[in-house]
Amino acid sequence: MASLVDAAALLARLLLLVVASGGGGGSEAVAARVPAVIVFGDSTVDTGNNNQIGTPLRSDFPPYGRDMPGGARATGRFGNGRLPPDFISDSLGLPPLVPAYLDPAYGIADFARGVCFASAGTGLDNATAGVLSVIPLWKEVEYYREYQRRLRAHAGAAAARAIVRGALHVVSIGTNDFLENYYMLATGRFAQFTIGEFEDFLVAAAREFLVAIHRLGARRVTFAGLSPMGCLPLERTTDALLGGGGGCVEEYNKVARDYNGKVEAMVRSLRAEFPLLKLAFIPVYDNMVSLITNPEKFGLENVEEGCCATGRFEMGYMCNDEAPLTCDDADKYLFWDAFHPTEKVNRLMAHHTLHICYQQGVL
């Protein structure tokens, strides 16, 4: 598998080829091929939907968004700047920010070029969304249906169908099912399932979701695997408080690897069952391990703590303008808060996602 650096270089070459062959602007040529980016998932890709719902899990206040293009702006993105879907959209010649579907500042004309249904704190298990009162995945699919109805009214049936079928659908979800649900003993799933059975339950839910959006018209889809969630600063801190060494929690990382293997097998079976579905699994785990084990290659100096506040446990309301010790340069950090990557890492992940899409014929 190509490294993140190789992926970024390949993406640049691919975009240059498009420019050279497009007879005009390369971005216009790519955008014509990919008319929109459509996003489902959790806080790794939520561009602001949680701002509009009654949940304590929010980030619409500084210092979140301090490095947004055009100046500091807390949009509800869980990071210091843009998220992977934003970079993907920008790279495809589409708008540099993917709007949140529930944001009243945007309308269907904007959503025709990109839309995000994701909700921070949600999961594949509907019970996960209930922990912090966020949007469950089934509701994201309902918004997708509603969006298509609005799109047909706006652009006509044929154009709406072409937008949906040509769009790149980006899906990133799953971490909360383990860290906010199963291991937090919050929903009773820990008593209902062994961890292996819970993995199978989530993979079945992921399959059901992917089939549902495919039947609604999705043809180009990326599905991100889990990161080494035992290496999140919050989990390192928890391990230290429980008497461990404060390193990566191998139990959680093994679960992520096992789950990812099952998801990859499910993705292969779906591709075989649905020939029109161009579906790519994004190996986030391997990419993050590369960053953690070889930080100097990526200009990173701290891969164990977040930039915001102490970086050990703060996220959401605890990562605020009053919190002391927030770093000056987030580009030196892997994590922005105790749970979410910095914009620099999000850019790398976006480039690798596009590399996989070109490599596997999704784009």
Short mmCIF file of C-alpha atoms in Angstrom, two decimals:
data_model
loop_
_atom_site.label_atom_id
_atom_site.label_comp_id
_atom_site.label_asym_id
_atom_site.label_seq_id
_atom_site.Cartn_x
_atom_site.Cartn_y
_atom_site.Cartn_z
CA MET A 1 0.00 0.00 0.00
CA ALA A 2 1.35 3.43 -0.89
CA SER A 3 2.37 5.72 1.94
CA LEU A 4 0.52 8.94 2.72
CA VAL A 5 3.35 10.90 1.10
CA ASP A 6 3.14 8.75 -2.04
CA ALA A 7 -0.63 9.17 -2.08
CA ALA A 8 -0.40 12.95 -1.93
CA ALA A 9 2.21 13.00 -4.70
CA LEU A 10 0.12 10.69 -6.89
CA LEU A 11 -2.96 12.83 -6.34
CA ALA A 12 -1.04 15.93 -7.43
CA ARG A 13 0.10 14.15 -10.60
CA LEU A 14 -3.42 12.96 -11.34
CA LEU A 15 -4.80 16.48 -10.99
CA LEU A 16 -2.04 17.84 -13.24
CA LEU A 17 -2.99 15.26 -15.85
CA VAL A 18 -6.58 16.40 -15.68
CA VAL A 19 -5.46 20.00 -16.15
CA ALA A 20 -3.32 19.02 -19.13
CA SER A 21 -6.09 17.04 -20.81
CA GLY A 22 -9.06 19.22 -19.90
CA GLY A 23 -8.52 21.90 -22.52
CA GLY A 24 -9.26 24.47 -19.82
CA GLY A 25 -9.51 24.38 -16.07
CA GLY A 26 -8.63 21.03 -14.56
CA SER A 27 -10.92 21.54 -11.60
CA GLU A 28 -13.87 22.10 -13.91
CA ALA A 29 -13.12 18.83 -15.70
CA VAL A 30 -12.99 16.89 -12.44
CA ALA A 31 -16.12 18.58 -11.07
CA ALA A 32 -18.02 17.67 -14.21
CA ARG A 33 -17.12 14.05 -13.54
CA VAL A 34 -17.88 14.30 -9.81
CA PRO A 35 -20.76 16.74 -9.40
CA ALA A 36 -20.99 16.56 -5.60
CA VAL A 37 -19.56 15.15 -2.37
CA ILE A 38 -22.16 13.58 -0.06
CA VAL A 39 -21.16 12.78 3.51
CA PHE A 40 -22.44 10.40 6.20
CA GLY A 41 -20.99 9.57 9.59
CA ASP A 42 -19.78 11.03 12.88
CA SER A 43 -17.57 13.84 14.20
CA THR A 44 -14.71 12.91 11.89
CA VAL A 45 -16.83 14.30 9.05
CA ASP A 46 -19.64 16.36 10.67
CA THR A 47 -19.36 19.88 9.22
CA GLY A 48 -21.87 21.44 11.60
CA ASN A 49 -25.12 19.50 11.90
CA ASN A 50 -24.82 19.17 15.68
CA ASN A 51 -25.05 22.97 15.94
CA GLN A 52 -28.73 22.66 15.08
CA ILE A 53 -29.78 19.90 17.50
CA GLY A 54 -30.17 19.60 21.28
CA THR A 55 -26.96 17.81 22.17
CA PRO A 56 -24.11 18.66 24.52
CA LEU A 57 -21.65 17.38 21.90
CA ARG A 58 -20.80 20.59 20.06
CA SER A 59 -17.82 22.55 18.81
CA ASP A 60 -19.34 25.81 17.57
CA PHE A 61 -17.08 27.97 19.74
CA PRO A 62 -13.38 28.89 19.77
CA PRO A 63 -10.71 27.72 19.62
CA TYR A 64 -12.39 25.18 17.30
CA GLY A 65 -12.05 26.48 13.75
CA ARG A 66 -9.21 28.87 14.58
CA ASP A 67 -7.32 27.89 11.39
CA MET A 68 -10.24 27.93 8.95
CA PRO A 69 -9.53 29.50 5.56
CA GLY A 70 -10.40 33.17 5.63
CA GLY A 71 -9.88 33.48 9.37
CA ALA A 72 -10.95 31.89 12.63
CA ARG A 73 -14.52 30.61 12.49
CA ALA A 74 -16.09 27.96 14.72
CA THR A 75 -18.39 26.12 12.30
CA GLY A 76 -19.13 23.05 14.41
CA ARG A 77 -16.30 21.05 12.87
CA PHE A 78 -14.38 19.11 15.52
CA GLY A 79 -10.95 20.42 14.67
CA ASN A 80 -8.86 23.53 14.19
CA GLY A 81 -9.84 23.77 10.52
CA ARG A 82 -11.24 21.76 7.67
CA LEU A 83 -12.23 18.08 7.72
CA PRO A 84 -11.43 15.37 5.13
CA PRO A 85 -14.64 15.88 3.09
CA ASP A 86 -13.78 19.57 2.71
CA PHE A 87 -10.37 18.75 1.27
CA ILE A 88 -11.84 16.05 -0.96
CA SER A 89 -14.43 18.50 -2.30
CA ASP A 90 -11.79 21.19 -2.89
CA SER A 91 -9.49 18.73 -4.69
CA LEU A 92 -12.32 17.72 -7.01
CA GLY A 93 -12.93 21.32 -8.06
CA LEU A 94 -16.01 21.63 -5.88
CA PRO A 95 -16.54 24.16 -3.04
CA PRO A 96 -13.79 24.17 -0.37
CA LEU A 97 -16.32 23.55 2.42
CA VAL A 98 -19.04 20.87 2.39
CA PRO A 99 -22.15 22.42 3.99
CA ALA A 100 -24.06 20.77 6.80
CA TYR A 101 -27.57 19.78 5.72
CA LEU A 102 -29.19 21.31 8.81
CA ASP A 103 -27.35 24.65 8.51
CA PRO A 104 -29.99 27.27 7.64
CA ALA A 105 -27.35 29.39 5.90
CA TYR A 106 -27.35 26.95 2.98
CA GLY A 107 -30.01 25.84 0.51
CA ILE A 108 -30.56 23.18 -2.11
CA ALA A 109 -28.51 25.07 -4.71
CA ASP A 110 -25.51 24.69 -2.37
CA PHE A 111 -26.36 21.08 -1.50
CA ALA A 112 -26.44 20.18 -5.21
CA ARG A 113 -22.62 20.44 -5.11
CA GLY A 114 -22.03 18.95 -1.70
CA VAL A 115 -23.92 18.08 1.46
CA CYS A 116 -23.12 16.58 4.85
CA PHE A 117 -25.61 14.54 6.89
CA ALA A 118 -23.08 13.43 9.53
CA SER A 119 -23.58 13.95 13.26
CA ALA A 120 -20.82 13.97 15.86
CA GLY A 121 -21.30 11.21 18.41
CA THR A 122 -23.37 8.90 16.23
CA GLY A 123 -22.65 5.30 15.28
CA LEU A 124 -23.72 2.30 13.26
CA ASP A 125 -25.68 1.10 16.28
CA ASN A 126 -28.75 3.32 16.70
CA ALA A 127 -28.26 3.06 20.46
CA THR A 128 -24.97 4.94 20.17
CA ALA A 129 -26.75 8.09 18.97
CA GLY A 130 -28.92 8.01 22.09
CA VAL A 131 -25.94 8.34 24.44
CA LEU A 132 -25.44 12.03 23.59
CA SER A 133 -28.77 12.71 21.85
CA VAL A 134 -27.39 13.05 18.33
CA ILE A 135 -28.66 12.09 14.88
CA PRO A 136 -28.85 8.29 14.38
CA LEU A 137 -27.63 6.81 11.13
CA TRP A 138 -31.16 5.87 10.03
CA LYS A 139 -32.07 9.55 10.26
CA GLU A 140 -29.08 10.49 8.13
CA VAL A 141 -30.52 8.17 5.48
CA GLU A 142 -33.93 9.83 5.86
CA TYR A 143 -32.29 13.22 5.31
CA TYR A 144 -30.66 11.73 2.19
CA ARG A 145 -34.12 10.76 0.90
CA GLU A 146 -35.46 14.23 1.66
CA TYR A 147 -32.44 15.81 -0.01
CA GLN A 148 -33.12 13.85 -3.18
CA ARG A 149 -36.74 15.03 -3.21
CA ARG A 150 -35.57 18.62 -2.85
CA LEU A 151 -32.92 18.07 -5.51
CA ARG A 152 -35.50 16.77 -7.99
CA ALA A 153 -37.69 19.81 -7.38
CA HIS A 154 -34.67 22.09 -7.84
CA ALA A 155 -32.89 20.54 -10.80
CA GLY A 156 -35.37 18.12 -12.38
CA ALA A 157 -35.50 14.35 -12.08
CA ALA A 158 -32.82 13.54 -14.67
CA ALA A 159 -30.28 16.06 -13.35
CA ALA A 160 -30.93 15.02 -9.75
CA ARG A 161 -30.36 11.37 -10.63
CA ALA A 162 -27.12 12.26 -12.40
CA ILE A 163 -25.86 14.26 -9.42
CA VAL A 164 -26.55 11.44 -6.95
CA ARG A 165 -25.09 8.73 -9.17
CA GLY A 166 -22.01 10.78 -10.02
CA ALA A 167 -21.39 12.03 -6.50
CA LEU A 168 -18.66 10.69 -4.26
CA HIS A 169 -20.29 9.45 -1.05
CA VAL A 170 -17.91 9.65 1.91
CA VAL A 171 -18.71 7.55 5.00
CA SER A 172 -16.77 7.66 8.29
CA ILE A 173 -18.35 6.04 11.33
CA GLY A 174 -17.82 3.36 13.98
CA THR A 175 -15.47 4.61 16.71
CA ASN A 176 -18.29 5.87 18.94
CA ASP A 177 -19.97 2.48 18.87
CA PHE A 178 -17.04 1.11 20.85
CA LEU A 179 -15.78 4.04 22.93
CA GLU A 180 -19.08 5.76 23.78
CA ASN A 181 -21.32 2.70 23.75
CA TYR A 182 -19.83 -0.74 24.34
CA TYR A 183 -16.84 0.14 26.54
CA MET A 184 -18.63 2.94 28.40
CA LEU A 185 -21.30 0.42 29.50
CA ALA A 186 -23.81 3.06 28.39
CA THR A 187 -26.43 1.04 26.53
CA GLY A 188 -26.35 -2.54 27.74
CA ARG A 189 -24.68 -3.82 24.56
CA PHE A 190 -21.75 -5.02 26.68
CA ALA A 191 -24.12 -7.46 28.40
CA GLN A 192 -25.92 -8.44 25.21
CA PHE A 193 -22.85 -9.18 23.04
CA THR A 194 -19.30 -10.39 23.36
CA ILE A 195 -16.95 -7.94 21.67
CA GLY A 196 -16.68 -10.21 18.63
CA GLU A 197 -20.45 -10.47 18.38
CA PHE A 198 -20.74 -6.69 18.66
CA GLU A 199 -18.27 -6.30 15.80
CA ASP A 200 -20.44 -8.62 13.71
CA PHE A 201 -23.55 -6.65 14.69
CA LEU A 202 -21.91 -3.40 13.55
CA VAL A 203 -20.65 -4.86 10.28
CA ALA A 204 -24.18 -6.10 9.53
CA ALA A 205 -25.48 -2.58 10.25
CA ALA A 206 -22.84 -1.09 7.96
CA ARG A 207 -23.83 -3.49 5.20
CA GLU A 208 -27.51 -2.63 5.63
CA PHE A 209 -26.67 1.08 5.42
CA LEU A 210 -24.53 0.70 2.30
CA VAL A 211 -27.21 -1.35 0.54
CA ALA A 212 -29.81 1.27 1.49
CA ILE A 213 -27.91 4.22 0.02
CA HIS A 214 -26.99 2.18 -3.07
CA ARG A 215 -30.66 1.46 -3.68
CA LEU A 216 -31.28 5.19 -3.32
CA GLY A 217 -28.80 5.86 -6.11
CA ALA A 218 -25.32 5.93 -4.58
CA ARG A 219 -22.75 4.49 -6.97
CA ARG A 220 -19.40 5.86 -5.74
CA VAL A 221 -18.76 5.26 -2.04
CA THR A 222 -15.81 5.29 0.36
CA PHE A 223 -16.13 3.61 3.75
CA ALA A 224 -13.46 4.39 6.33
CA GLY A 225 -12.19 1.76 8.70
CA LEU A 226 -11.43 2.43 12.35
CA SER A 227 -8.25 4.17 13.43
CA PRO A 228 -6.06 2.73 16.22
CA MET A 229 -8.57 4.07 18.74
CA GLY A 230 -6.48 2.86 21.66
CA CYS A 231 -3.96 5.56 20.73
CA LEU A 232 -6.38 8.48 21.10
CA PRO A 233 -5.10 10.88 23.79
CA LEU A 234 -8.27 10.31 25.84
CA GLU A 235 -7.67 6.56 25.90
CA ARG A 236 -3.98 7.00 26.77
CA THR A 237 -5.02 9.23 29.68
CA THR A 238 -7.64 6.77 30.87
CA ASP A 239 -5.07 3.97 30.76
CA ALA A 240 -2.66 6.04 32.87
CA LEU A 241 -5.37 6.86 35.42
CA LEU A 242 -6.16 3.16 35.74
CA GLY A 243 -2.56 2.36 36.55
CA GLY A 244 -1.29 1.57 33.07
CA GLY A 245 1.66 3.15 31.36
CA GLY A 246 -0.36 5.73 29.46
CA GLY A 247 0.55 4.20 26.13
CA CYS A 248 -1.75 2.96 23.36
CA VAL A 249 -4.42 0.58 24.66
CA GLU A 250 -3.74 -2.61 22.71
CA GLU A 251 -7.11 -4.14 23.62
CA TYR A 252 -8.88 -1.36 21.74
CA ASN A 253 -6.44 -1.43 18.84
CA LYS A 254 -6.92 -5.17 18.40
CA VAL A 255 -10.69 -4.66 18.30
CA ALA A 256 -10.19 -2.02 15.61
CA ARG A 257 -8.03 -4.39 13.54
CA ASP A 258 -10.49 -7.26 13.91
CA TYR A 259 -13.45 -5.06 13.02
CA ASN A 260 -11.61 -3.60 10.02
CA GLY A 261 -10.89 -7.07 8.69
CA LYS A 262 -14.58 -7.94 8.88
CA VAL A 263 -15.54 -4.67 7.18
CA GLU A 264 -13.08 -5.30 4.35
CA ALA A 265 -14.62 -8.74 3.77
CA MET A 266 -18.09 -7.20 3.77
CA VAL A 267 -16.99 -4.57 1.25
CA ARG A 268 -15.63 -7.26 -1.06
CA SER A 269 -18.90 -9.18 -0.88
CA LEU A 270 -20.96 -6.06 -1.64
CA ARG A 271 -18.82 -5.24 -4.67
CA ALA A 272 -19.43 -8.75 -5.97
CA GLU A 273 -23.17 -8.59 -5.27
CA PHE A 274 -23.74 -5.11 -6.70
CA PRO A 275 -21.71 -4.59 -9.90
CA LEU A 276 -22.76 -0.94 -10.22
CA LEU A 277 -21.49 -0.11 -6.74
CA LYS A 278 -17.95 1.30 -6.77
CA LEU A 279 -17.09 0.90 -3.11
CA ALA A 280 -13.67 1.45 -1.53
CA PHE A 281 -12.52 0.61 1.98
CA ILE A 282 -10.21 3.31 3.39
CA PRO A 283 -7.51 1.82 5.67
CA VAL A 284 -7.37 4.61 8.24
CA TYR A 285 -5.69 2.35 10.80
CA ASP A 286 -2.53 1.84 8.76
CA ASN A 287 -2.31 5.53 7.91
CA MET A 288 -2.58 6.62 11.53
CA VAL A 289 -0.01 4.06 12.65
CA SER A 290 2.39 5.53 10.09
CA LEU A 291 1.88 8.97 11.58
CA ILE A 292 2.30 7.72 15.15
CA THR A 293 5.43 5.65 14.48
CA ASN A 294 7.14 8.01 11.99
CA PRO A 295 6.03 11.50 13.03
CA GLU A 296 9.17 13.22 11.79
CA LYS A 297 8.35 12.20 8.20
CA PHE A 298 5.22 14.31 8.41
CA GLY A 299 6.61 17.23 10.40
CA LEU A 300 4.83 16.16 13.57
CA GLU A 301 6.34 16.67 17.03
CA ASN A 302 3.57 15.41 19.32
CA VAL A 303 1.45 12.34 18.54
CA GLU A 304 0.34 11.53 22.08
CA GLU A 305 -1.53 14.66 23.21
CA GLY A 306 -3.92 17.08 21.56
CA CYS A 307 -3.11 20.71 20.85
CA CYS A 308 -6.11 22.10 22.76
CA ALA A 309 -5.64 22.70 26.50
CA THR A 310 -3.61 19.90 28.13
CA GLY A 311 -4.49 17.68 25.18
CA ARG A 312 -5.06 14.71 27.44
CA PHE A 313 -8.80 14.64 27.99
CA GLU A 314 -10.35 17.87 26.70
CA MET A 315 -12.83 17.87 23.83
CA GLY A 316 -16.11 19.65 23.17
CA TYR A 317 -16.92 22.22 25.87
CA MET A 318 -13.71 21.45 27.77
CA CYS A 319 -11.70 22.59 24.75
CA ASN A 320 -12.54 26.29 24.94
CA ASP A 321 -10.95 29.74 24.80
CA GLU A 322 -10.50 29.77 28.57
CA ALA A 323 -8.55 26.51 28.61
CA PRO A 324 -4.85 27.13 29.28
CA LEU A 325 -1.88 25.54 27.52
CA THR A 326 -3.40 25.33 24.01
CA CYS A 327 -0.54 25.05 21.52
CA ASP A 328 0.44 27.79 19.09
CA ASP A 329 1.04 25.58 16.03
CA ALA A 330 -1.43 22.75 15.53
CA ASP A 331 0.50 21.54 12.47
CA LYS A 332 3.05 20.02 14.85
CA TYR A 333 0.35 17.84 16.42
CA LEU A 334 -1.42 14.70 15.27
CA PHE A 335 -4.46 15.51 17.42
CA TRP A 336 -6.33 18.78 17.85
CA ASP A 337 -8.25 17.73 20.98
CA ALA A 338 -8.21 14.48 22.92
CA PHE A 339 -10.24 12.70 20.25
CA HIS A 340 -9.93 14.41 16.84
CA PRO A 341 -7.08 14.96 14.37
CA THR A 342 -5.69 18.32 13.34
CA GLU A 343 -6.45 19.90 9.99
CA LYS A 344 -3.00 18.86 8.77
CA VAL A 345 -3.81 15.20 9.39
CA ASN A 346 -7.29 15.60 7.87
CA ARG A 347 -5.65 16.89 4.68
CA LEU A 348 -3.37 13.84 4.54
CA MET A 349 -6.34 11.51 5.09
CA ALA A 350 -8.31 13.22 2.34
CA HIS A 351 -5.45 12.86 -0.12
CA HIS A 352 -5.09 9.19 0.72
CA THR A 353 -8.84 8.65 0.29
CA LEU A 354 -8.69 10.17 -3.19
CA HIS A 355 -5.64 8.06 -4.03
CA ILE A 356 -7.55 4.92 -3.10
CA CYS A 357 -10.53 6.11 -5.17
CA TYR A 358 -8.39 6.59 -8.28
CA GLN A 359 -6.48 3.37 -7.66
CA GLN A 360 -9.65 1.29 -7.32
CA GLY A 361 -11.68 2.95 -10.06
CA VAL A 362 -14.19 4.65 -7.78
CA LEU A 363 -13.30 7.89 -9.58
#
